[in-house]
mmCIF file of C-alpha atoms in Angstrom:
data_model
loop_
_atom_site.group_PDB
_atom_site.id
_atom_site.type_symbol
_atom_site.label_atom_id
_atom_site.label_comp_id
_atom_site.label_asym_id
_atom_site.label_seq_id
_atom_site.Cartn_x
_atom_site.Cartn_y
_atom_site.Cartn_z
ATOM 1 C CA HIS Y 30 45.618 111.072 129.538
ATOM 2 C CA GLY Y 31 46.962 108.219 131.049
ATOM 3 C CA PRO Y 32 48.255 105.850 133.195
ATOM 4 C CA PHE Y 33 45.381 103.580 132.227
ATOM 5 C CA LYS Y 34 45.139 100.020 133.512
ATOM 6 C CA LYS Y 35 43.991 97.306 130.460
ATOM 7 C CA SER Y 36 40.933 97.133 132.726
ATOM 8 C CA ASP Y 37 39.921 101.093 131.665
ATOM 9 C CA LEU Y 38 40.044 100.389 128.080
ATOM 10 C CA PRO Y 39 36.734 100.285 126.203
ATOM 11 C CA LYS Y 40 36.077 96.098 124.720
ATOM 12 C CA LYS Y 41 36.042 95.930 120.971
ATOM 13 C CA LYS Y 42 32.828 95.633 121.012
ATOM 14 C CA ASN Y 43 31.841 98.479 122.182
ATOM 15 C CA ALA Y 44 31.726 101.896 119.995
ATOM 16 C CA PRO Y 45 34.678 102.498 117.898
ATOM 17 C CA TRP Y 46 37.714 104.177 120.361
ATOM 18 C CA THR Y 47 41.502 105.029 120.008
ATOM 19 C CA ILE Y 48 44.558 104.771 122.278
ATOM 20 C CA LEU Y 49 47.491 106.639 121.872
ATOM 21 C CA VAL Y 50 51.313 105.434 123.697
ATOM 22 C CA GLN Y 51 53.909 108.329 123.120
ATOM 23 C CA ASN Y 52 57.540 107.927 123.571
ATOM 24 C CA ILE Y 53 57.099 103.958 123.210
ATOM 25 C CA ASN Y 54 61.463 104.121 121.966
ATOM 26 C CA HIS Y 55 61.923 104.751 125.996
ATOM 27 C CA HIS Y 56 60.390 101.690 127.126
ATOM 28 C CA PHE Y 57 60.703 99.427 124.170
ATOM 29 C CA SER Y 58 64.026 98.083 122.715
ATOM 30 C CA PHE Y 59 62.158 96.808 119.583
ATOM 31 C CA ALA Y 60 60.396 100.853 119.091
ATOM 32 C CA ASN Y 61 63.924 101.957 119.996
ATOM 33 C CA SER Y 62 65.823 99.475 117.049
ATOM 34 C CA PHE Y 63 62.598 100.580 114.536
ATOM 35 C CA LEU Y 64 63.792 103.836 114.397
ATOM 36 C CA ASN Y 65 66.658 102.623 112.687
ATOM 37 C CA PHE Y 66 65.354 102.959 109.752
ATOM 38 C CA PHE Y 67 64.713 106.425 109.293
ATOM 39 C CA LYS Y 68 68.482 107.063 110.003
ATOM 40 C CA PHE Y 69 68.556 109.093 106.822
ATOM 41 C CA ILE Y 70 67.501 112.003 108.932
ATOM 42 C CA PRO Y 71 69.535 113.631 111.235
ATOM 43 C CA TYR Y 72 69.241 112.069 115.215
ATOM 44 C CA ALA Y 73 68.333 116.007 115.900
ATOM 45 C CA ARG Y 74 65.517 116.415 113.906
ATOM 46 C CA LEU Y 75 64.219 113.118 115.205
ATOM 47 C CA ASP Y 76 61.334 112.995 118.255
ATOM 48 C CA ASP Y 77 59.884 109.992 118.883
ATOM 49 C CA LEU Y 78 57.875 107.088 118.371
ATOM 50 C CA MET Y 79 53.735 107.259 118.833
ATOM 51 C CA VAL Y 80 51.831 104.287 118.837
ATOM 52 C CA SER Y 81 48.159 104.100 117.909
ATOM 53 C CA TYR Y 82 45.978 101.285 118.515
ATOM 54 C CA ALA Y 83 42.281 101.371 117.092
ATOM 55 C CA THR Y 84 39.394 99.100 116.955
ATOM 56 C CA LYS Y 85 37.023 99.382 113.286
ATOM 57 C CA ASN Y 86 36.118 103.096 112.353
ATOM 58 C CA GLY Y 87 38.274 104.010 115.617
ATOM 59 C CA SER Y 88 40.017 107.559 114.754
ATOM 60 C CA VAL Y 89 41.143 110.488 116.418
ATOM 61 C CA GLY Y 90 39.074 112.756 114.412
ATOM 62 C CA PRO Y 91 40.741 115.135 111.503
ATOM 63 C CA HIS Y 92 43.529 117.140 112.479
ATOM 64 C CA PHE Y 93 46.612 118.541 112.155
ATOM 65 C CA ASP Y 94 50.287 118.546 113.483
ATOM 66 C CA SER Y 95 53.510 121.202 113.628
ATOM 67 C CA TYR Y 96 55.969 118.681 113.059
ATOM 68 C CA ASP Y 97 56.917 116.410 110.057
ATOM 69 C CA VAL Y 98 55.916 112.693 110.921
ATOM 70 C CA PHE Y 99 55.886 109.495 108.854
ATOM 71 C CA LEU Y 100 52.821 107.229 109.570
ATOM 72 C CA PHE Y 101 54.234 103.720 108.707
ATOM 73 C CA GLN Y 102 51.331 100.877 109.084
ATOM 74 C CA ALA Y 103 52.007 97.882 111.733
ATOM 75 C CA SER Y 104 48.997 95.766 111.594
ATOM 76 C CA GLY Y 105 45.602 95.624 110.517
ATOM 77 C CA GLU Y 106 44.193 98.478 107.899
ATOM 78 C CA ARG Y 107 43.316 102.604 107.857
ATOM 79 C CA GLU Y 108 41.990 104.653 105.682
ATOM 80 C CA TRP Y 109 43.844 108.341 105.375
ATOM 81 C CA LYS Y 110 41.892 111.148 104.113
ATOM 82 C CA ILE Y 111 44.576 113.777 103.035
ATOM 83 C CA SER Y 112 43.191 117.710 102.741
ATOM 84 C CA ASP Y 113 45.518 120.612 100.763
ATOM 85 C CA GLN Y 114 43.652 122.975 102.900
ATOM 86 C CA LYS Y 115 45.662 126.103 103.385
ATOM 87 C CA GLU Y 116 43.426 127.575 106.298
ATOM 88 C CA PHE Y 117 41.637 125.544 109.065
ATOM 89 C CA SER Y 118 38.645 126.124 111.826
ATOM 90 C CA LEU Y 119 39.609 124.337 115.108
ATOM 91 C CA ASP Y 120 37.347 122.768 117.665
ATOM 92 C CA LYS Y 121 38.124 125.458 120.672
ATOM 93 C CA LYS Y 122 36.875 122.522 123.085
ATOM 94 C CA SER Y 123 40.047 119.774 122.104
ATOM 95 C CA ALA Y 124 42.839 119.424 123.357
ATOM 96 C CA ILE Y 125 44.676 118.589 119.631
ATOM 97 C CA LYS Y 126 44.213 120.597 116.698
ATOM 98 C CA ILE Y 127 40.662 118.994 115.243
ATOM 99 C CA ILE Y 128 38.922 120.307 112.351
ATOM 100 C CA THR Y 129 35.485 121.198 112.349
ATOM 101 C CA ASN Y 130 35.570 122.076 108.083
ATOM 102 C CA PHE Y 131 37.980 119.110 107.131
ATOM 103 C CA ARG Y 132 37.462 118.399 103.290
ATOM 104 C CA SER Y 133 39.455 115.353 102.000
ATOM 105 C CA LYS Y 134 41.454 115.983 98.391
ATOM 106 C CA ASN Y 135 43.211 112.257 98.536
ATOM 107 C CA SER Y 136 42.453 108.732 100.328
ATOM 108 C CA TRP Y 137 44.485 105.820 101.209
ATOM 109 C CA VAL Y 138 43.588 102.600 102.838
ATOM 110 C CA LEU Y 139 47.730 101.465 104.726
ATOM 111 C CA LYS Y 140 47.968 97.939 104.847
ATOM 112 C CA PRO Y 141 50.959 96.454 106.791
ATOM 113 C CA GLY Y 142 54.332 97.597 105.737
ATOM 114 C CA ASP Y 143 52.844 100.749 103.776
ATOM 115 C CA MET Y 144 54.243 104.423 105.176
ATOM 116 C CA LEU Y 145 52.696 108.096 104.434
ATOM 117 C CA TYR Y 146 54.733 110.795 105.027
ATOM 118 C CA LEU Y 147 53.076 113.987 106.010
ATOM 119 C CA PRO Y 148 54.822 117.551 106.499
ATOM 120 C CA PRO Y 149 53.640 119.990 109.345
ATOM 121 C CA ASN Y 150 49.888 121.528 108.983
ATOM 122 C CA ILE Y 151 48.464 119.394 106.657
ATOM 123 C CA GLY Y 152 45.346 117.825 107.765
ATOM 124 C CA HIS Y 153 44.761 114.878 107.860
ATOM 125 C CA TRP Y 154 42.208 112.257 109.184
ATOM 126 C CA GLY Y 155 43.046 108.289 109.965
ATOM 127 C CA ILE Y 156 39.917 106.228 110.092
ATOM 128 C CA SER Y 157 40.908 102.603 111.319
ATOM 129 C CA GLN Y 158 39.426 99.838 108.794
ATOM 130 C CA SER Y 159 40.241 97.104 111.504
ATOM 131 C CA ASP Y 160 40.041 95.871 115.123
ATOM 132 C CA ASP Y 161 43.884 95.077 114.972
ATOM 133 C CA CYS Y 162 44.902 98.513 113.241
ATOM 134 C CA LEU Y 163 48.096 99.458 115.005
ATOM 135 C CA THR Y 164 49.975 102.589 113.861
ATOM 136 C CA TYR Y 165 53.379 103.741 114.245
ATOM 137 C CA SER Y 166 54.100 107.576 114.067
ATOM 138 C CA ILE Y 167 57.355 108.479 114.293
ATOM 139 C CA GLY Y 168 57.299 112.347 114.420
ATOM 140 C CA PHE Y 169 60.352 115.043 113.756
ATOM 141 C CA ARG Y 170 61.502 117.523 115.729
ATOM 142 C CA ALA Y 171 60.252 121.012 113.820
ATOM 143 C CA PRO Y 172 60.959 123.823 116.494
ATOM 144 C CA SER Y 173 59.700 127.204 115.871
ATOM 145 C CA THR Y 174 61.123 130.578 115.572
ATOM 146 C CA PHE Y 175 60.271 131.517 119.225
ATOM 147 C CA GLU Y 176 60.964 128.742 120.894
ATOM 148 C CA ILE Y 177 64.322 129.099 119.746
ATOM 149 C CA GLN Y 178 64.965 132.749 120.233
ATOM 150 C CA SER Y 179 62.800 132.305 124.112
ATOM 151 C CA LYS Y 180 65.254 129.261 124.795
ATOM 152 C CA PHE Y 181 68.118 131.455 123.411
ATOM 153 C CA LEU Y 182 67.518 134.308 125.243
ATOM 154 C CA ASP Y 183 66.980 132.208 128.105
ATOM 155 C CA PHE Y 184 70.704 130.583 127.970
ATOM 156 C CA ILE Y 185 72.218 133.963 127.808
ATOM 157 C CA GLN Y 186 70.711 135.184 130.583
ATOM 158 C CA ASP Y 187 72.077 132.153 132.598
ATOM 159 C CA SER Y 188 75.861 132.614 130.581
ATOM 160 C CA LEU Y 189 75.821 136.535 132.010
ATOM 161 C CA ASN Y 190 78.941 137.657 133.046
ATOM 162 C CA THR Y 191 77.483 138.927 137.257
ATOM 163 C CA ASN Y 192 80.808 140.312 138.035
ATOM 164 C CA LYS Y 193 80.220 142.813 135.752
ATOM 165 C CA ASN Y 194 76.474 143.980 137.133
ATOM 166 C CA TYR Y 195 77.495 147.661 137.687
ATOM 167 C CA LEU Y 196 74.739 149.565 139.376
ATOM 168 C CA TYR Y 197 72.960 152.216 136.813
ATOM 169 C CA LYS Y 198 74.908 155.904 137.841
ATOM 170 C CA ASP Y 199 74.188 159.644 136.931
ATOM 171 C CA PRO Y 200 76.862 161.480 138.117
ATOM 172 C CA ASN Y 201 76.534 164.224 135.702
ATOM 173 C CA LEU Y 202 72.059 164.439 136.260
ATOM 174 C CA ASN Y 203 71.266 167.555 135.332
ATOM 175 C CA LEU Y 204 67.389 169.058 136.198
ATOM 176 C CA GLN Y 205 65.166 168.676 133.478
ATOM 177 C CA LYS Y 206 61.995 170.471 132.706
ATOM 178 C CA ASP Y 207 59.356 167.204 131.806
ATOM 179 C CA PRO Y 208 60.448 165.392 135.006
ATOM 180 C CA ALA Y 209 58.312 162.342 133.783
ATOM 181 C CA GLU Y 210 60.547 162.505 130.460
ATOM 182 C CA ILE Y 211 63.433 159.517 130.133
ATOM 183 C CA ASN Y 212 66.248 161.724 128.867
ATOM 184 C CA ALA Y 213 68.507 161.259 125.784
ATOM 185 C CA ASN Y 214 71.263 160.502 128.561
ATOM 186 C CA MET Y 215 69.804 157.673 130.177
ATOM 187 C CA ILE Y 216 68.189 155.749 127.359
ATOM 188 C CA LYS Y 217 72.127 156.388 125.794
ATOM 189 C CA LYS Y 218 73.705 154.642 128.883
ATOM 190 C CA ILE Y 219 70.839 151.360 128.984
ATOM 191 C CA GLN Y 220 71.195 151.276 125.189
ATOM 192 C CA GLN Y 221 75.244 150.756 125.870
ATOM 193 C CA THR Y 222 74.400 148.362 128.184
ATOM 194 C CA VAL Y 223 72.169 146.575 126.525
ATOM 195 C CA ASN Y 224 74.905 146.322 123.338
ATOM 196 C CA GLN Y 225 77.707 144.684 125.490
ATOM 197 C CA LEU Y 226 75.832 141.733 125.537
ATOM 198 C CA LEU Y 227 77.607 139.869 122.576
ATOM 199 C CA TRP Y 228 77.925 136.156 121.477
ATOM 200 C CA ASN Y 229 80.224 134.290 119.413
ATOM 201 C CA LYS Y 230 79.916 131.415 117.193
ATOM 202 C CA ASN Y 231 81.004 128.819 119.870
ATOM 203 C CA LEU Y 232 78.506 130.121 122.120
ATOM 204 C CA ILE Y 233 75.744 129.176 119.709
ATOM 205 C CA ASN Y 234 76.683 126.264 118.961
ATOM 206 C CA THR Y 235 76.633 125.098 122.828
ATOM 207 C CA PHE Y 236 73.493 126.414 123.102
ATOM 208 C CA ILE Y 237 72.255 124.452 119.736
ATOM 209 C CA GLY Y 238 74.199 121.506 121.356
ATOM 210 C CA GLN Y 239 72.194 121.722 124.879
ATOM 211 C CA LEU Y 240 68.475 122.673 123.112
ATOM 212 C CA LEU Y 241 68.036 120.014 120.771
ATOM 213 C CA THR Y 242 69.732 117.386 123.570
ATOM 214 C CA GLU Y 243 67.127 118.244 125.928
ATOM 215 C CA PRO Y 244 65.037 115.722 127.080
ATOM 216 C CA VAL Y 245 61.174 115.440 126.908
ATOM 217 C CA GLU Y 246 59.606 116.463 130.031
ATOM 218 C CA THR Y 247 58.458 113.230 131.389
ATOM 219 C CA ALA Y 248 62.057 111.371 130.933
ATOM 220 C CA ILE Y 249 62.996 110.176 134.110
ATOM 221 C CA PHE Y 250 66.905 108.254 134.380
ATOM 222 C CA GLN Y 251 67.013 105.861 137.120
ATOM 223 C CA ARG Y 252 70.480 106.232 138.927
ATOM 224 C CA PRO Y 253 72.358 103.619 139.096
ATOM 225 C CA LYS Y 254 73.509 101.741 141.852
ATOM 226 C CA PRO Y 255 77.307 103.900 142.548
ATOM 227 C CA ILE Y 256 80.354 102.203 141.434
ATOM 228 C CA SER Y 257 83.957 102.942 141.537
ATOM 229 C CA LEU Y 258 86.384 104.121 139.040
ATOM 230 C CA GLU Y 259 88.135 100.885 138.547
ATOM 231 C CA ILE Y 260 84.940 98.885 138.523
ATOM 232 C CA PHE Y 261 83.774 100.990 136.076
ATOM 233 C CA LYS Y 262 86.531 100.701 133.951
ATOM 234 C CA LYS Y 263 86.843 96.845 133.946
ATOM 235 C CA ASN Y 264 82.906 96.505 132.500
ATOM 236 C CA LEU Y 265 84.294 99.099 129.822
ATOM 237 C CA SER Y 266 87.011 96.683 129.096
ATOM 238 C CA LYS Y 267 84.780 93.688 129.063
ATOM 239 C CA LYS Y 268 80.706 95.195 128.074
ATOM 240 C CA ILE Y 269 79.110 96.910 125.182
ATOM 241 C CA LEU Y 270 78.062 100.341 126.431
ATOM 242 C CA GLU Y 271 74.444 101.642 125.355
ATOM 243 C CA LEU Y 272 72.930 104.869 125.993
ATOM 244 C CA ASN Y 273 69.812 105.216 127.489
ATOM 245 C CA PRO Y 274 66.586 104.761 125.405
ATOM 246 C CA LYS Y 275 65.086 108.130 126.537
ATOM 247 C CA THR Y 276 68.889 109.784 126.083
ATOM 248 C CA ARG Y 277 69.966 112.067 123.521
ATOM 249 C CA MET Y 278 73.448 112.479 122.061
ATOM 250 C CA LEU Y 279 74.586 114.522 119.490
ATOM 251 C CA PHE Y 280 78.115 116.234 118.585
ATOM 252 C CA ILE Y 281 79.363 119.294 117.055
ATOM 253 C CA LYS Y 282 83.020 118.949 115.799
ATOM 254 C CA ASN Y 283 84.815 117.505 118.508
ATOM 255 C CA ASN Y 284 82.386 118.797 121.131
ATOM 256 C CA PHE Y 285 79.880 116.774 122.979
ATOM 257 C CA TYR Y 286 76.225 117.354 124.350
ATOM 258 C CA ILE Y 287 74.139 114.962 126.397
ATOM 259 C CA ASN Y 288 70.444 115.329 127.746
ATOM 260 C CA GLY Y 289 71.371 119.477 127.568
ATOM 261 C CA GLU Y 290 74.559 118.889 128.823
ATOM 262 C CA LEU Y 291 78.445 119.861 126.836
ATOM 263 C CA ILE Y 292 80.777 117.207 127.825
ATOM 264 C CA GLU Y 293 84.385 117.471 128.412
ATOM 265 C CA VAL Y 294 86.618 115.275 126.436
ATOM 266 C CA ASP Y 295 89.865 115.041 124.324
ATOM 267 C CA LYS Y 296 90.575 115.260 120.798
ATOM 268 C CA LYS Y 297 92.009 111.906 121.011
ATOM 269 C CA TYR Y 298 89.139 110.292 122.362
ATOM 270 C CA ALA Y 299 86.487 112.081 119.932
ATOM 271 C CA ALA Y 300 86.229 109.304 117.659
ATOM 272 C CA TYR Y 301 84.804 106.946 120.225
ATOM 273 C CA LEU Y 302 81.878 109.404 121.254
ATOM 274 C CA ARG Y 303 81.264 110.155 117.910
ATOM 275 C CA GLN Y 304 80.772 106.317 117.975
ATOM 276 C CA LEU Y 305 78.481 105.706 120.621
ATOM 277 C CA ALA Y 306 76.541 109.220 119.553
ATOM 278 C CA ASN Y 307 76.150 107.328 116.402
ATOM 279 C CA ASN Y 308 75.341 103.956 117.233
ATOM 280 C CA LYS Y 309 74.473 104.526 120.554
ATOM 281 C CA LYS Y 310 76.189 101.901 121.158
ATOM 282 C CA ILE Y 311 80.293 101.084 121.755
ATOM 283 C CA SER Y 312 82.283 98.454 122.616
ATOM 284 C CA PHE Y 313 86.214 99.119 123.465
ATOM 285 C CA LYS Y 314 87.261 95.247 124.115
ATOM 286 C CA PRO Y 315 90.175 95.196 121.677
ATOM 287 C CA SER Y 316 91.127 98.909 121.353
ATOM 288 C CA LEU Y 317 92.262 100.785 124.496
ATOM 289 C CA ASP Y 318 95.434 100.350 126.558
ATOM 290 C CA LYS Y 319 95.309 101.654 130.075
ATOM 291 C CA LYS Y 320 96.143 104.886 129.633
ATOM 292 C CA ASP Y 321 93.215 105.650 127.152
ATOM 293 C CA LEU Y 322 91.675 103.514 129.523
ATOM 294 C CA ASN Y 323 91.110 105.427 132.392
ATOM 295 C CA ALA Y 324 90.563 108.475 130.664
ATOM 296 C CA LEU Y 325 87.698 107.720 129.107
ATOM 297 C CA GLY Y 326 86.443 105.965 131.914
ATOM 298 C CA ILE Y 327 86.716 109.606 134.021
ATOM 299 C CA THR Y 328 84.867 111.038 130.649
ATOM 300 C CA LEU Y 329 82.001 108.254 131.259
ATOM 301 C CA LEU Y 330 81.323 107.594 135.048
ATOM 302 C CA PRO Y 331 79.542 110.770 135.628
ATOM 303 C CA LEU Y 332 77.241 110.112 132.765
ATOM 304 C CA TYR Y 333 76.803 106.086 133.707
ATOM 305 C CA LEU Y 334 75.903 107.593 137.763
ATOM 306 C CA SER Y 335 73.442 110.003 136.237
ATOM 307 C CA GLY Y 336 71.631 106.881 134.187
ATOM 308 C CA PHE Y 337 72.677 108.396 130.738
ATOM 309 C CA ILE Y 338 74.025 105.360 129.280
ATOM 310 C CA ASP Y 339 74.406 101.860 130.953
ATOM 311 C CA PHE Y 340 76.201 98.550 129.885
ATOM 312 C CA ILE Y 341 74.342 95.576 128.083
ATOM 313 C CA GLN Y 342 74.127 92.745 130.123
#
């Protein structure tokens, strides 16, 4: 695992090797723009753009991924062998899901501009055919049932009303024959307490919005130098506002979520935030009067100060 210095990388004349760089769209504008070609799939499914470089015969090895992925050949050539196996034997010593009993069903050699789509859990093996092999992997999120349910339970726990944190009581406790037995009355009371955990559609929507906009663990947002609301509004009226490449912003109707947080906004201004979420940038120059500019400034300034959004310089 990195980070690596240039001097850490092997020379091309040495044995075949490969290097993978994840979340490259967080650091390079061309990579972030490249993802616009995949807007036919909702942003809620998008994970990241990973780049793999390999010298001739370089390869990760036969493996499978737990998500959808598009493999775009940017330069050089790479042969892809695909398996139709339903069961795999894995190398237990490997950090990734290397398949030890891989059997190839089909193979293709991808040249610059070619692309291959792979659903989750399809065995594949990419082998570089040149010393300038560069492959873009556009990964899409496929959260598991366990991940969704476990995170929802965490979310519900954080949403509990602590004002009703009553202690268990049993004033009518009777002497029982077997002291080690959990009696029916205690079971009933605890079942009633558990059944008080209720959630509605709005609460679930909030959970979904927060879950799907959680930034990746490695995302670090640099906070800008603090500015006043007046200066921010002045910039808002003159400059283009854009999302930080690491920012995830989605919406459900008029409810907006950014990096795991719910944004409170008047419905009157929802169209502006939808534009920001869809296009990842917005210009307010010709369209706002002072009242609207002030209202949007109050909503957006905290996001700017958190490093979630910025002005295009």
